[in-house]
Amino acid sequence: MRGNVQKDGKTWVCAEHWTAPHHNGYVEGWLKESDLLLIDLSDGEILFQDKAGENEFYITTYGTRCYFYLPGKEESEKLFGLIKIPAENAVIYYRDISDWTQKHMVYTFDYVAEPDIDTSNGVKTRVKFYIYENQLKVAWTSFEPVGNEHWEYLEKKAYEIPITENADE
């Protein structure tokens, strides 16, 4: 469970349901669904409640907008290479509580070309989210050797995305 306290005495709570009890994000599990609740802290009243679907990773809320990350997929094959399934881009979008069914695209990451990180020699890439007052920083990192058999997460590319009520879609 994670949460996001707002200035107006309300809090968002996200209860995630993963496929593995000891998951490491999408590396060792798959997000089945999430329950999102907006709770008034003064009296405990539930002001909003709904679900996010499979792999919709809740990032944060700004006003009435809930921001999500949907991971992309690499190109794959089925039936011994007879059927090619194209890569899917990773996306950041929001849903507004006034119409929860609509997904409003904020940013798309070209799964193959963006960002361009050398993954040779066992380098593992990860995405990290940093939340600021009206901005989301999405940092693509790589876990790689830095000498003397030490490995560290190094930030390779970062994107700053506005998250305000009036941000362009």
XYZ file of N, CA, C and O in Angstrom:
676
model
N 0.842 -1.186 0.000
C 0.000 0.000 0.000
C 0.879 1.238 0.000
O 1.919 1.265 0.631
N 0.421 2.222 -0.743
C 1.114 3.509 -0.775
C 0.065 4.597 -0.683
O -1.115 4.357 -0.912
N 0.505 5.799 -0.353
C -0.437 6.889 -0.237
C 0.149 8.221 -0.646
O 1.350 8.355 -0.877
N -0.735 9.214 -0.737
C -0.362 10.551 -1.153
C -1.261 11.527 -0.395
O -2.453 11.618 -0.672
N -0.705 12.238 0.585
C -1.485 13.176 1.388
C -1.565 14.501 0.650
O -0.563 15.012 0.148
N -2.775 15.063 0.580
C -2.977 16.350 -0.069
C -3.089 17.462 0.969
O -3.316 17.203 2.152
N -2.963 18.697 0.499
C -2.996 19.860 1.390
C -4.366 20.085 2.028
O -4.465 20.707 3.065
N -5.421 19.581 1.414
C -6.778 19.853 1.883
C -7.302 18.849 2.911
O -8.502 18.746 3.142
N -6.409 18.081 3.535
C -6.839 17.136 4.563
C -7.384 15.833 4.011
O -8.082 15.100 4.704
N -7.074 15.550 2.768
C -7.495 14.295 2.150
C -6.253 13.502 1.774
O -5.181 14.057 1.604
N -6.426 12.204 1.644
C -5.300 11.359 1.240
C -5.754 10.336 0.210
O -6.879 9.849 0.257
N -4.844 10.060 -0.715
C -5.050 8.988 -1.677
C -4.335 7.750 -1.155
O -3.204 7.836 -0.695
N -4.994 6.620 -1.227
C -4.398 5.347 -0.829
C -4.488 4.404 -2.026
O -5.543 4.283 -2.651
N -3.364 3.753 -2.318
C -3.310 2.791 -3.417
C -2.910 1.439 -2.850
O -1.837 1.296 -2.258
N -3.775 0.460 -3.002
C -3.485 -0.915 -2.578
C -3.181 -1.728 -3.830
O -4.057 -1.960 -4.657
N -1.915 -2.127 -3.966
C -1.485 -2.861 -5.150
C -1.584 -4.359 -4.925
O -1.285 -4.855 -3.847
N -1.968 -5.066 -5.970
C -2.065 -6.521 -5.943
C -1.077 -7.056 -6.979
O -1.324 -6.977 -8.174
N 0.065 -7.591 -6.498
C 1.117 -8.116 -7.365
C 1.004 -9.622 -7.476
O 0.423 -10.283 -6.606
N 1.611 -10.193 -8.518
C 1.564 -11.649 -8.720
C 2.543 -12.387 -7.823
O 2.416 -13.588 -7.640
N 3.529 -11.680 -7.261
C 4.517 -12.312 -6.395
C 4.513 -11.613 -5.040
O 4.500 -10.389 -4.980
N 4.509 -12.377 -3.935
C 4.458 -11.734 -2.621
C 5.705 -10.913 -2.294
O 5.622 -9.916 -1.606
N 6.849 -11.310 -2.785
C 8.099 -10.575 -2.552
C 8.603 -10.082 -3.901
O 9.563 -10.588 -4.448
N 7.905 -9.089 -4.434
C 8.224 -8.608 -5.772
C 9.268 -7.502 -5.717
O 9.506 -6.880 -4.700
N 9.889 -7.291 -6.851
C 10.828 -6.186 -7.025
C 10.327 -5.415 -8.239
O 10.915 -5.476 -9.311
N 9.200 -4.733 -8.059
C 8.590 -4.041 -9.187
C 8.245 -5.026 -10.276
O 7.860 -6.154 -10.014
N 8.425 -4.600 -11.512
C 8.105 -5.460 -12.640
C 9.198 -6.477 -12.922
O 9.063 -7.301 -13.801
N 10.302 -6.433 -12.172
C 11.386 -7.375 -12.389
C 10.994 -8.761 -11.902
O 11.238 -9.764 -12.570
N 10.364 -8.846 -10.744
C 10.015 -10.139 -10.156
C 8.537 -10.223 -9.809
O 8.153 -10.782 -8.801
N 7.730 -9.659 -10.634
C 6.299 -9.708 -10.403
C 5.562 -8.968 -11.497
O 6.161 -8.382 -12.383
N 4.254 -9.021 -11.411
C 3.399 -8.365 -12.380
C 2.248 -7.756 -11.603
O 1.649 -8.410 -10.763
N 1.946 -6.521 -11.871
C 0.884 -5.819 -11.156
C -0.467 -6.258 -11.719
O -0.800 -5.957 -12.869
N -1.228 -6.995 -10.924
C -2.521 -7.496 -11.379
C -3.556 -6.387 -11.436
O -4.275 -6.254 -12.413
N -3.651 -5.596 -10.363
C -4.582 -4.467 -10.302
C -4.282 -3.661 -9.048
O -3.530 -4.104 -8.179
N -4.875 -2.484 -8.977
C -4.729 -1.626 -7.804
C -6.091 -1.058 -7.436
O -6.904 -0.765 -8.313
N -6.321 -0.906 -6.144
C -7.509 -0.219 -5.653
C -7.077 1.168 -5.210
O -6.138 1.306 -4.425
N -7.759 2.200 -5.702
C -7.453 3.579 -5.311
C -8.620 4.161 -4.540
O -9.777 4.016 -4.944
N -8.294 4.814 -3.429
C -9.310 5.441 -2.595
C -8.873 6.859 -2.257
O -7.706 7.095 -1.962
N -9.823 7.787 -2.263
C -9.606 9.134 -1.772
C -10.366 9.222 -0.461
O -11.582 9.024 -0.418
N -9.650 9.501 0.629
C -10.236 9.471 1.970
C -10.105 10.847 2.615
O -9.038 11.456 2.583
N -11.201 11.307 3.217
C -11.183 12.543 3.996
C -10.645 12.192 5.386
O -11.247 11.414 6.116
N -9.492 12.759 5.733
C -8.852 12.399 6.998
C -9.587 12.939 8.216
O -9.410 12.438 9.326
N -10.435 13.946 8.043
C -11.139 14.515 9.196
C -12.214 13.589 9.743
O -12.456 13.551 10.941
N -12.856 12.807 8.861
C -13.923 11.926 9.336
C -13.834 10.493 8.798
O -14.677 9.656 9.115
N -12.822 10.213 7.952
C -12.650 8.860 7.425
C -13.565 8.514 6.274
O -13.574 7.374 5.814
N -14.318 9.473 5.778
C -15.246 9.206 4.682
C -14.475 8.909 3.394
O -13.499 9.585 3.057
N -14.924 7.886 2.663
C -14.342 7.555 1.371
C -15.045 8.414 0.324
O -16.244 8.272 0.084
N -14.280 9.320 -0.307
C -14.822 10.255 -1.276
C -14.792 9.716 -2.698
O -15.566 10.146 -3.548
N -13.873 8.798 -2.962
C -13.761 8.193 -4.284
C -13.123 6.825 -4.113
O -12.224 6.643 -3.294
N -13.575 5.870 -4.934
C -12.986 4.534 -4.920
C -13.158 3.920 -6.293
O -14.255 3.934 -6.852
N -12.061 3.395 -6.836
C -12.125 2.681 -8.112
C -10.872 1.836 -8.266
O -10.000 1.862 -7.404
N -10.787 1.118 -9.375
C -9.665 0.229 -9.627
C -8.842 0.735 -10.806
O -9.359 1.387 -11.702
N -7.558 0.399 -10.781
C -6.688 0.560 -11.938
C -6.386 -0.842 -12.426
O -6.260 -1.772 -11.632
N -6.271 -1.000 -13.711
C -6.139 -2.325 -14.303
C -4.739 -2.903 -14.238
O -3.838 -2.379 -13.577
N -4.568 -3.974 -14.973
C -3.309 -4.705 -14.989
C -2.166 -3.814 -15.458
O -2.265 -3.139 -16.480
N -1.096 -3.795 -14.668
C 0.142 -3.065 -14.942
C 0.007 -1.554 -14.978
O 0.911 -0.864 -15.421
N -1.099 -0.999 -14.511
C -1.239 0.447 -14.383
C -0.625 0.841 -13.038
O -1.270 0.741 -12.007
N 0.616 1.284 -13.076
C 1.350 1.608 -11.858
C 1.022 3.040 -11.426
O 1.332 3.999 -12.134
N 0.382 3.186 -10.272
C 0.016 4.501 -9.741
C 1.280 5.239 -9.312
O 2.086 4.711 -8.548
N 1.446 6.479 -9.814
C 2.614 7.281 -9.473
C 2.259 8.314 -8.415
O 2.865 8.365 -7.350
N 1.274 9.168 -8.719
C 0.911 10.256 -7.810
C -0.439 10.825 -8.213
O -1.010 10.429 -9.229
N -0.916 11.781 -7.421
C -2.152 12.488 -7.722
C -1.904 13.979 -7.636
O -1.185 14.442 -6.757
N -2.502 14.699 -8.558
C -2.468 16.156 -8.515
C -3.896 16.624 -8.727
O -4.481 16.389 -9.790
N -4.483 17.241 -7.712
C -5.889 17.640 -7.792
C -6.761 16.411 -7.906
O -6.726 15.528 -7.058
N -7.515 16.338 -8.998
C -8.400 15.187 -9.226
C -7.821 14.215 -10.251
O -8.501 13.288 -10.667
N -6.562 14.433 -10.635
C -5.905 13.578 -11.623
C -4.970 12.572 -10.947
O -4.110 12.955 -10.167
N -5.136 11.318 -11.294
C -4.237 10.264 -10.825
C -3.335 9.878 -11.988
O -3.819 9.527 -13.071
N -2.022 9.941 -11.761
C -1.040 9.651 -12.801
C -0.551 8.213 -12.684
O -0.296 7.723 -11.585
N -0.408 7.579 -13.850
C -0.023 6.175 -13.929
C 1.111 5.982 -14.926
O 1.279 6.769 -15.860
N 1.857 4.908 -14.730
C 2.881 4.457 -15.670
C 2.474 3.075 -16.152
O 2.152 2.193 -15.347
N 2.471 2.893 -17.460
C 2.206 1.587 -18.055
C 3.481 1.159 -18.776
O 3.916 1.837 -19.705
N 4.143 0.081 -18.307
C 5.416 -0.307 -18.918
C 5.220 -0.799 -20.348
O 4.182 -1.346 -20.695
N 6.227 -0.579 -21.149
C 6.202 -1.075 -22.518
C 6.569 -2.544 -22.567
O 6.859 -3.170 -21.549
N 6.554 -3.066 -23.766
C 6.919 -4.466 -23.970
C 7.885 -4.557 -25.144
O 7.731 -3.851 -26.138
N 8.851 -5.433 -25.015
C 9.772 -5.687 -26.114
C 9.054 -6.436 -27.228
O 8.034 -7.091 -26.996
N 9.604 -6.341 -28.416
C 9.090 -7.117 -29.527
C 9.234 -8.598 -29.185
O 10.208 -9.010 -28.560
N 8.266 -9.407 -29.573
C 8.333 -10.836 -29.258
C 7.825 -11.654 -30.446
O 7.310 -11.104 -31.420
N 7.975 -12.952 -30.305
C 7.553 -13.878 -31.355
C 6.716 -14.993 -30.748
O 6.894 -15.346 -29.589
N 5.835 -15.546 -31.576
C 5.042 -16.709 -31.187
C 5.120 -17.738 -32.317
O 5.418 -17.391 -33.451
N 4.789 -18.947 -31.985
C 4.767 -20.046 -32.946
C 6.082 -20.147 -33.710
O 6.125 -20.112 -34.937
N 7.164 -20.256 -32.946
C 8.507 -20.460 -33.494
C 8.906 -19.374 -34.490
O 9.545 -19.643 -35.497
N 8.482 -18.136 -34.211
C 8.873 -17.003 -35.048
C 7.948 -16.712 -36.206
O 8.188 -15.787 -36.975
N 6.872 -17.482 -36.347
C 5.939 -17.247 -37.447
C 5.101 -15.984 -37.235
O 4.703 -15.337 -38.199
N 4.839 -15.669 -35.980
C 4.041 -14.482 -35.661
C 4.919 -13.518 -34.880
O 5.469 -13.875 -33.843
N 5.048 -12.318 -35.390
C 5.834 -11.281 -34.713
C 4.866 -10.334 -34.011
O 3.918 -9.837 -34.618
N 5.128 -10.099 -32.717
C 4.321 -9.167 -31.935
C 5.164 -7.908 -31.743
O 6.250 -7.980 -31.162
N 4.704 -6.770 -32.257
C 5.528 -5.551 -32.186
C 5.700 -5.051 -30.760
O 4.897 -5.358 -29.866
N 6.749 -4.264 -30.565
C 6.996 -3.645 -29.255
C 5.873 -2.656 -28.944
O 5.256 -2.089 -29.851
N 5.597 -2.477 -27.654
C 4.609 -1.489 -27.205
C 5.342 -0.427 -26.403
O 6.195 -0.746 -25.574
N 5.014 0.834 -26.640
C 5.650 1.933 -25.927
C 5.207 1.992 -24.475
O 4.071 1.653 -24.148
N 6.116 2.440 -23.623
C 5.766 2.745 -22.237
C 5.093 4.114 -22.241
O 5.458 4.986 -23.042
N 4.111 4.316 -21.377
C 3.380 5.586 -21.368
C 3.137 6.069 -19.944
O 3.072 5.278 -18.999
N 3.021 7.382 -19.827
C 2.538 8.016 -18.605
C 1.243 8.717 -18.977
O 1.178 9.421 -19.999
N 0.219 8.495 -18.204
C -1.084 9.102 -18.466
C -1.775 9.369 -17.142
O -1.311 8.941 -16.086
N -2.867 10.090 -17.222
C -3.660 10.306 -16.024
C -5.116 9.950 -16.279
O -5.575 9.918 -17.414
N -5.791 9.655 -15.195
C -7.242 9.484 -15.178
C -7.775 10.541 -14.221
O -7.178 10.777 -13.173
N -8.869 11.159 -14.579
C -9.502 12.142 -13.707
C -10.698 11.474 -13.039
O -11.405 10.689 -13.680
N -10.926 11.795 -11.780
C -12.023 11.124 -11.068
C -13.390 11.509 -11.634
O -14.361 10.809 -11.398
N -13.465 12.589 -12.418
C -14.742 12.967 -13.020
C -15.139 12.018 -14.152
O -16.316 11.893 -14.469
N -14.155 11.358 -14.792
C -14.414 10.351 -15.824
C -13.278 9.337 -15.785
O -12.328 9.412 -16.569
N -13.370 8.399 -14.885
C -12.296 7.450 -14.601
C -11.976 6.558 -15.799
O -10.867 6.040 -15.919
N -12.911 6.364 -16.703
C -12.689 5.456 -17.830
C -11.741 6.034 -18.869
O -11.149 5.283 -19.640
N -11.575 7.337 -18.929
C -10.729 7.983 -19.936
C -9.278 8.072 -19.480
O -8.999 8.545 -18.383
N -8.366 7.633 -20.353
C -6.930 7.761 -20.101
C -6.426 8.932 -20.939
O -6.616 8.950 -22.155
N -5.778 9.900 -20.281
C -5.258 11.080 -20.957
C -3.735 10.957 -21.019
O -3.063 11.037 -19.996
N -3.210 10.767 -22.224
C -1.783 10.564 -22.432
C -1.007 11.826 -22.066
O -1.370 12.925 -22.442
N 0.077 11.645 -21.301
C 0.954 12.745 -20.919
C 2.300 12.618 -21.632
O 2.842 13.601 -22.130
N 2.842 11.394 -21.681
C 4.142 11.180 -22.314
C 4.242 9.733 -22.774
O 3.730 8.833 -22.104
N 4.911 9.528 -23.905
C 5.133 8.188 -24.446
C 6.634 7.973 -24.627
O 7.325 8.850 -25.110
N 7.100 6.796 -24.223
C 8.497 6.422 -24.394
C 8.585 5.368 -25.483
O 7.990 4.304 -25.361
N 9.315 5.662 -26.536
C 9.556 4.695 -27.590
C 10.341 3.547 -26.961
O 11.485 3.712 -26.548
N 9.749 2.385 -26.868
C 10.347 1.290 -26.120
C 11.712 0.886 -26.672
O 12.604 0.511 -25.934
N 11.893 0.967 -27.973
C 13.134 0.511 -28.583
C 14.217 1.591 -28.528
O 15.368 1.312 -28.222
N 13.866 2.848 -28.804
C 14.885 3.885 -28.975
C 15.032 4.860 -27.817
O 15.997 5.607 -27.766
N 14.092 4.903 -26.891
C 14.136 5.937 -25.845
C 14.065 5.317 -24.463
O 13.079 4.659 -24.151
N 14.965 5.550 -23.615
C 16.278 6.138 -23.917
C 17.227 5.074 -24.430
O 17.015 3.884 -24.226
N 18.287 5.505 -25.065
C 19.282 4.599 -25.631
C 20.331 4.303 -24.554
O 21.171 5.137 -24.254
N 20.251 3.117 -23.940
C 21.171 2.725 -22.875
C 21.853 1.429 -23.290
O 21.190 0.463 -23.678
N 23.154 1.394 -23.205
C 23.929 0.194 -23.522
C 23.682 -0.849 -22.432
O 24.023 -0.647 -21.269
N 23.071 -1.970 -22.804
C 22.747 -3.006 -21.817
C 23.683 -4.205 -21.921
O 23.373 -5.274 -21.404
N 24.818 -4.028 -22.557
C 25.783 -5.127 -22.638
C 26.454 -5.325 -21.277
O 26.309 -4.519 -20.376
N 27.161 -6.385 -21.125
C 27.899 -6.718 -19.891
C 27.004 -6.803 -18.660
O 27.400 -6.439 -17.563
N 25.775 -7.272 -18.832
C 24.893 -7.485 -17.691
C 24.236 -6.236 -17.138
O 23.609 -6.283 -16.088
N 24.329 -5.104 -17.813
C 23.714 -3.857 -17.339
C 22.196 -4.008 -17.327
O 21.601 -4.482 -18.294
N 21.571 -3.633 -16.220
C 20.118 -3.708 -16.063
C 19.550 -2.296 -16.002
O 20.040 -1.460 -15.241
N 18.515 -2.013 -16.775
C 17.900 -0.681 -16.748
C 16.662 -0.695 -15.851
O 15.981 -1.706 -15.726
N 16.396 0.449 -15.233
C 15.237 0.629 -14.362
C 14.721 2.048 -14.551
O 15.472 2.949 -14.911
N 13.465 2.250 -14.255
C 12.883 3.589 -14.279
C 12.564 3.984 -12.842
O 12.094 3.164 -12.052
N 12.862 5.240 -12.494
C 12.556 5.760 -11.162
C 11.744 7.028 -11.331
O 11.951 7.796 -12.273
N 10.820 7.247 -10.407
C 9.958 8.419 -10.456
C 10.258 9.314 -9.264
O 10.307 8.842 -8.128
N 10.442 10.603 -9.547
C 10.650 11.605 -8.503
C 9.524 12.614 -8.635
O 9.309 13.180 -9.713
N 8.811 12.833 -7.559
C 7.629 13.685 -7.590
C 7.942 15.011 -6.917
O 8.409 15.045 -5.778
N 7.695 16.079 -7.655
C 7.857 17.427 -7.133
C 6.480 18.078 -7.092
O 5.496 17.472 -7.506
N 6.396 19.307 -6.623
C 5.100 19.965 -6.429
C 4.227 19.949 -7.684
O 3.061 19.601 -7.632
N 4.762 20.315 -8.824
C 3.946 20.341 -10.045
C 4.676 19.685 -11.221
O 4.462 20.035 -12.362
N 5.538 18.737 -10.902
C 6.351 18.118 -11.936
C 6.724 16.687 -11.544
O 6.898 16.372 -10.379
N 6.831 15.866 -12.546
C 7.252 14.489 -12.364
C 8.562 14.307 -13.119
O 8.655 14.630 -14.299
N 9.574 13.820 -12.429
C 10.848 13.508 -13.082
C 10.903 12.004 -13.254
O 10.779 11.252 -12.285
N 11.057 11.577 -14.488
C 11.185 10.165 -14.812
C 12.641 9.940 -15.182
O 13.136 10.503 -16.157
N 13.348 9.162 -14.374
C 14.771 8.928 -14.593
C 14.997 7.473 -14.979
O 14.612 6.565 -14.256
N 15.615 7.287 -16.126
C 16.012 5.953 -16.559
C 17.407 5.727 -16.034
O 18.313 6.524 -16.255
N 17.580 4.661 -15.303
C 18.859 4.365 -14.674
C 19.367 3.016 -15.166
O 18.604 2.214 -15.711
N 20.637 2.800 -14.948
C 21.197 1.482 -15.246
C 22.020 1.039 -14.051
O 22.664 1.836 -13.384
N 21.927 -0.249 -13.757
C 22.697 -0.867 -12.681
C 23.893 -1.497 -13.354
O 23.760 -2.479 -14.086
N 25.060 -0.897 -13.134
C 26.224 -1.344 -13.887
C 27.488 -1.289 -13.055
O 27.538 -0.614 -12.025
N 28.521 -2.000 -13.517
C 29.786 -2.010 -12.765
C 30.467 -0.644 -12.813
O 30.476 0.022 -13.837
N 31.043 -0.247 -11.653
C 31.758 1.030 -11.572
C 33.200 0.807 -11.133
O 33.861 1.724 -10.687
N 33.691 -0.403 -11.245
C 35.074 -0.716 -10.889
C 35.161 -1.513 -9.607
O 34.271 -1.477 -8.757
N 36.232 -2.269 -9.457
C 36.488 -3.079 -8.257
C 35.287 -3.924 -7.851
O 34.962 -4.023 -6.679
N 34.603 -4.485 -8.821
C 33.460 -5.367 -8.593
C 32.310 -4.700 -7.860
O 31.487 -5.362 -7.236
N 32.209 -3.377 -7.904
C 31.072 -2.655 -7.318
C 30.087 -2.292 -8.424
O 30.492 -1.947 -9.529
N 28.813 -2.363 -8.084
C 27.753 -2.004 -9.022
C 26.948 -0.866 -8.408
O 26.712 -0.841 -7.203
N 26.494 0.067 -9.238
C 25.678 1.192 -8.770
C 24.614 1.525 -9.810
O 24.780 1.233 -10.997
N 23.535 2.177 -9.327
C 22.539 2.730 -10.243
C 23.037 4.078 -10.719
O 23.336 4.959 -9.914
N 23.150 4.233 -12.023
C 23.594 5.488 -12.616
C 22.465 6.058 -13.467
O 21.878 5.340 -14.282
N 22.145 7.334 -13.262
C 21.093 7.968 -14.041
C 21.610 8.218 -15.452
O 22.635 8.850 -15.650
N 20.882 7.702 -16.435
C 21.307 7.817 -17.831
C 20.524 8.881 -18.591
O 21.069 9.565 -19.435
N 19.250 8.989 -18.315
C 18.399 9.947 -19.023
C 17.247 10.307 -18.107
O 16.703 9.449 -17.425
N 16.901 11.584 -18.063
C 15.782 12.027 -17.226
C 14.854 12.911 -18.043
O 15.293 13.671 -18.909
N 13.571 12.796 -17.767
C 12.543 13.584 -18.432
C 11.756 14.299 -17.344
O 11.380 13.686 -16.341
N 11.491 15.578 -17.539
C 10.679 16.342 -16.593
C 9.343 16.625 -17.244
O 9.272 17.250 -18.304
N 8.292 16.154 -16.589
C 6.951 16.198 -17.155
C 6.051 16.997 -16.222
O 5.943 16.659 -15.034
N 5.391 18.056 -16.714
C 4.507 18.833 -15.848
C 3.260 18.032 -15.450
O 2.718 17.284 -16.251
N 2.854 18.191 -14.191
C 1.626 17.543 -13.714
C 0.791 18.582 -12.969
O 0.812 18.661 -11.759
N 0.073 19.376 -13.707
C -0.804 20.393 -13.135
C -2.180 20.268 -13.750
O -2.359 19.596 -14.763
N -3.150 20.930 -13.154
C -4.518 20.877 -13.671
C -4.596 21.384 -15.104
O -5.409 20.929 -15.880
N -3.753 22.337 -15.470
C -3.823 22.947 -16.792
C -2.704 22.530 -17.723
O -2.490 23.153 -18.747
N -1.947 21.491 -17.362
C -0.833 21.053 -18.220
C -1.374 20.568 -19.560
O -2.428 19.945 -19.633
N -0.639 20.865 -20.615
C -1.043 20.418 -21.944
C -1.059 18.907 -21.988
O -0.217 18.252 -21.415
N -1.995 18.351 -22.717
C -2.111 16.904 -22.824
C -1.395 16.407 -24.044
O -1.326 16.990 -25.045
